[in-house]
Amino acid sequence: MKRNNLVKITALSAFLLNGCGSNSSDKNTTNESIADQKSKFKSECTVLPSDLTPLTFQVKNEKVEVNGVSCDASPEAFNLMYKSNPQVKNLYLGDIEGSVDDTANLELGKLIRKLGLDTTVDEKSHITSGGVDLFASGVKRNWSSGAKIGVHSWSDGTKDGSSYPKDATSHNMYIEFYKKMGISPDFYWFTLNAASSNGMHYMTDDEVANYLLKSVSDESSSINAIPKELAKTYTPALGFDKYAYVSTPNGGKINIIAQDKINESQLMRSKAILEHFLRNFEGSKYGADKSMIANKMAENNAILMLLNGQDDGKNPAKELAGQPLYQNEIQVEGHEWYFKQDYTHRDAAYEEILHLVHDYGIGVDKNPTFIGAAKDFQTEIRLAQENAIADKLWGRGDENQAWLDELRGENSLSQEYLAAVIDSYYGLWGAWQAPKKEGEGSMWGIYAAKTRDDIKTKDTSGWNLMGQFFHPYLTYNAQIHDSFKGDFSLKFDAKKPYTNHSRYLKDITLTGSNNANVVVNELNNTIVGNSGDNTVIFSGEEANYVVEKGQDGWYTITDCRDNGDGIVKVNNIEKLKFLSTEVNLK
């Protein structure tokens, strides 16, 4: 990776160091590294221009200073260093000019992570391209403002990586590496567009914070291979290939296992919804401390299965232990299905994930054994469900009576009722148009209340349940799908069906590289931009707001009006738009 205007590079150097994608496969000598002494280990590179310095590891107690250019022999030099110095805990990256062999450099990064080492850069550091990948490998990444961190597109000697389509296989090894490091693939696309292979973009403090400094020490924040014990049942032969989990206060796990057609956005959104249901709701009657419910779910081996296709009885894994949620019923904010809201792919994630929480955490009465942690809450749920049936608020219609009898037989009436209420509470049926308008309700007409206001006026028992356990807004940070471009509204707009649901979002992150904007609501939003051009849109005139920039690079925009836009925090955003004016932040 070419060092920007600091080192004169020969023609050969320019070819070899032109970007992350250049690999040296023509080796004339044996790949080997030697230890110059016990404290200094130098990469014996097969191919490296003479005016460049091989990557060298200098051990100083528990710290290793790393300088030079990474090459094919660097992983071996690193292994020799660590074998001789197992006390090492931190790599200080000084002056790293990149890599001449990306495959080897990414292998080195994986070794750093596997050994649990931290990485550090400070105001004296200068790292570019492949050197940035080594910084990203740290379990904990320590950074000081002033460090020079340079990124650019890789080149294969013919054209830049940014010139290849997004589905080109040449992108895969980089994307998979960043995922293993717990870093969003957005960072990869950012590097491709930040500068050509012949240039260099030095990251701003905001960019470093947004892309490289998020905690990656907890693997529960990422997607992993299915653990061996679970893989004995949830096998590759059945299509299972992805795994995530939610940690519980007692040290347990609530497992999420996905088949191969479930994309990563769908998996992570499902995980976020589960975490939302388990997040404490301060001041509520039953939800102020949900730790016992989460613990019970882990003790009861709660498993969320994300299955390919739809619920048509054809999936061979449908009989396995676990709560099923199907691919075609998992929307992602900003995706085409989310915007259409035509119920061809209706969002069933809240319903099915709540079933998991209800069955394994809250608990269900009328079973031989009550295995949950919230018996009093379930008593109130049961009473509300019975009232709803008696008052013809839920389970309506002669055509649904056989279904109710089936639910009675399996003791799942209360679970299905609660899920119907929660769907309406979070606006999931606000856009639904019933064939017959009269008393259309929601959940295909089974429940009388279509919106939050309907619940409050028509089903007071259901309304009381909501305030006793469930947050009034969605507490997770919604990752807006990378295909989205245009204006994403967090404010209800009757002309935009998806806003029946998005009105309850508070915090969002734009992903990908498309130009995208966000219309704020009243919930004190936190908004993070992507690598495109982003504008945050407010409802009032600029004079009504106070705009402040913090030392961390975040902007805080305070609406001084009552019942206005509240306090909005933004990062990596190019522009603020008010009714009559715009403010450029970059």
PDB file of N, CA and C in Angstrom, residues 277 297 323-324 348-362 364 412-420 443:
ATOM      1  N   PHE A 277     -36.660  -6.861  23.343  1.00  0.00           N
ATOM      2  CA  PHE A 277     -37.658  -7.416  24.260  1.00  0.00           C
ATOM      3  C   PHE A 277     -37.078  -7.669  25.654  1.00  0.00           C
ATOM      4  N   MET A 297     -34.525 -18.016  30.004  1.00  0.00           N
ATOM      5  CA  MET A 297     -34.452 -18.430  28.606  1.00  0.00           C
ATOM      6  C   MET A 297     -33.201 -19.247  28.340  1.00  0.00           C
ATOM      7  N   GLN A 323     -37.806 -22.076  18.184  1.00  0.00           N
ATOM      8  CA  GLN A 323     -38.871 -21.221  17.674  1.00  0.00           C
ATOM      9  C   GLN A 323     -38.544 -20.829  16.237  1.00  0.00           C
ATOM     10  N   PRO A 324     -39.365 -21.244  15.258  1.00  0.00           N
ATOM     11  CA  PRO A 324     -39.047 -20.920  13.869  1.00  0.00           C
ATOM     12  C   PRO A 324     -39.463 -19.504  13.486  1.00  0.00           C
ATOM     13  N   ALA A 348     -43.028 -10.763  10.419  1.00  0.00           N
ATOM     14  CA  ALA A 348     -43.451 -11.644  11.510  1.00  0.00           C
ATOM     15  C   ALA A 348     -42.398 -11.764  12.600  1.00  0.00           C
ATOM     16  N   ALA A 349     -41.307 -11.005  12.494  1.00  0.00           N
ATOM     17  CA  ALA A 349     -40.200 -11.176  13.437  1.00  0.00           C
ATOM     18  C   ALA A 349     -40.605 -10.865  14.873  1.00  0.00           C
ATOM     19  N   TYR A 350     -41.362  -9.790  15.070  1.00  0.00           N
ATOM     20  CA  TYR A 350     -41.753  -9.426  16.436  1.00  0.00           C
ATOM     21  C   TYR A 350     -42.643 -10.511  17.039  1.00  0.00           C
ATOM     22  N   GLU A 351     -43.594 -10.995  16.251  1.00  0.00           N
ATOM     23  CA  GLU A 351     -44.501 -12.038  16.731  1.00  0.00           C
ATOM     24  C   GLU A 351     -43.741 -13.293  17.155  1.00  0.00           C
ATOM     25  N   GLU A 352     -42.918 -13.829  16.258  1.00  0.00           N
ATOM     26  CA  GLU A 352     -42.258 -15.106  16.533  1.00  0.00           C
ATOM     27  C   GLU A 352     -41.203 -14.979  17.632  1.00  0.00           C
ATOM     28  N   ILE A 353     -40.471 -13.879  17.659  1.00  0.00           N
ATOM     29  CA  ILE A 353     -39.448 -13.701  18.696  1.00  0.00           C
ATOM     30  C   ILE A 353     -40.107 -13.484  20.056  1.00  0.00           C
ATOM     31  N   LEU A 354     -41.239 -12.791  20.076  1.00  0.00           N
ATOM     32  CA  LEU A 354     -41.977 -12.660  21.333  1.00  0.00           C
ATOM     33  C   LEU A 354     -42.478 -14.012  21.820  1.00  0.00           C
ATOM     34  N   HIS A 355     -42.892 -14.885  20.910  1.00  0.00           N
ATOM     35  CA  HIS A 355     -43.275 -16.241  21.312  1.00  0.00           C
ATOM     36  C   HIS A 355     -42.126 -16.918  22.067  1.00  0.00           C
ATOM     37  N   LEU A 356     -40.901 -16.750  21.559  1.00  0.00           N
ATOM     38  CA  LEU A 356     -39.731 -17.351  22.210  1.00  0.00           C
ATOM     39  C   LEU A 356     -39.562 -16.803  23.621  1.00  0.00           C
ATOM     40  N   VAL A 357     -39.662 -15.480  23.769  1.00  0.00           N
ATOM     41  CA  VAL A 357     -39.522 -14.850  25.085  1.00  0.00           C
ATOM     42  C   VAL A 357     -40.642 -15.296  26.021  1.00  0.00           C
ATOM     43  N   HIS A 358     -41.844 -15.391  25.483  1.00  0.00           N
ATOM     44  CA  HIS A 358     -43.010 -15.772  26.284  1.00  0.00           C
ATOM     45  C   HIS A 358     -42.891 -17.210  26.772  1.00  0.00           C
ATOM     46  N   ASP A 359     -42.637 -18.135  25.855  1.00  0.00           N
ATOM     47  CA  ASP A 359     -42.603 -19.563  26.202  1.00  0.00           C
ATOM     48  C   ASP A 359     -41.465 -19.913  27.149  1.00  0.00           C
ATOM     49  N   TYR A 360     -40.281 -19.361  26.902  1.00  0.00           N
ATOM     50  CA  TYR A 360     -39.091 -19.793  27.623  1.00  0.00           C
ATOM     51  C   TYR A 360     -38.646 -18.841  28.731  1.00  0.00           C
ATOM     52  N   GLY A 361     -39.167 -17.604  28.719  1.00  0.00           N
ATOM     53  CA  GLY A 361     -38.733 -16.631  29.712  1.00  0.00           C
ATOM     54  C   GLY A 361     -39.831 -16.155  30.629  1.00  0.00           C
ATOM     55  N   ILE A 362     -40.887 -15.561  30.064  1.00  0.00           N
ATOM     56  CA  ILE A 362     -42.017 -15.119  30.882  1.00  0.00           C
ATOM     57  C   ILE A 362     -42.696 -16.318  31.525  1.00  0.00           C
ATOM     58  N   VAL A 364     -45.646 -19.758  30.717  1.00  0.00           N
ATOM     59  CA  VAL A 364     -47.040 -19.956  30.345  1.00  0.00           C
ATOM     60  C   VAL A 364     -47.719 -20.842  31.386  1.00  0.00           C
ATOM     61  N   SER A 412     -51.619 -22.311  23.652  1.00  0.00           N
ATOM     62  CA  SER A 412     -50.878 -21.155  23.132  1.00  0.00           C
ATOM     63  C   SER A 412     -51.780 -19.955  22.852  1.00  0.00           C
ATOM     64  N   LEU A 413     -52.957 -19.934  23.457  1.00  0.00           N
ATOM     65  CA  LEU A 413     -53.851 -18.786  23.278  1.00  0.00           C
ATOM     66  C   LEU A 413     -53.212 -17.488  23.759  1.00  0.00           C
ATOM     67  N   SER A 414     -52.639 -17.513  24.955  1.00  0.00           N
ATOM     68  CA  SER A 414     -52.116 -16.270  25.528  1.00  0.00           C
ATOM     69  C   SER A 414     -50.924 -15.757  24.734  1.00  0.00           C
ATOM     70  N   GLN A 415     -50.111 -16.662  24.190  1.00  0.00           N
ATOM     71  CA  GLN A 415     -48.950 -16.241  23.408  1.00  0.00           C
ATOM     72  C   GLN A 415     -49.382 -15.564  22.106  1.00  0.00           C
ATOM     73  N   GLU A 416     -50.369 -16.153  21.441  1.00  0.00           N
ATOM     74  CA  GLU A 416     -50.835 -15.589  20.170  1.00  0.00           C
ATOM     75  C   GLU A 416     -51.540 -14.249  20.392  1.00  0.00           C
ATOM     76  N   TYR A 417     -52.287 -14.148  21.470  1.00  0.00           N
ATOM     77  CA  TYR A 417     -52.961 -12.882  21.769  1.00  0.00           C
ATOM     78  C   TYR A 417     -51.938 -11.779  22.037  1.00  0.00           C
ATOM     79  N   LEU A 418     -50.961 -12.049  22.893  1.00  0.00           N
ATOM     80  CA  LEU A 418     -49.970 -11.029  23.228  1.00  0.00           C
ATOM     81  C   LEU A 418     -49.211 -10.568  21.990  1.00  0.00           C
ATOM     82  N   ALA A 419     -48.901 -11.510  21.099  1.00  0.00           N
ATOM     83  CA  ALA A 419     -48.185 -11.154  19.877  1.00  0.00           C
ATOM     84  C   ALA A 419     -49.030 -10.255  18.975  1.00  0.00           C
ATOM     85  N   ALA A 420     -50.348 -10.488  18.944  1.00  0.00           N
ATOM     86  CA  ALA A 420     -51.224  -9.628  18.154  1.00  0.00           C
ATOM     87  C   ALA A 420     -51.217  -8.199  18.692  1.00  0.00           C
ATOM     88  N   MET A 443     -53.780  -8.226  12.123  1.00  0.00           N
ATOM     89  CA  MET A 443     -53.482  -9.658  12.130  1.00  0.00           C
ATOM     90  C   MET A 443     -54.525 -10.404  11.295  1.00  0.00           C
TER      91      MET A 443
END
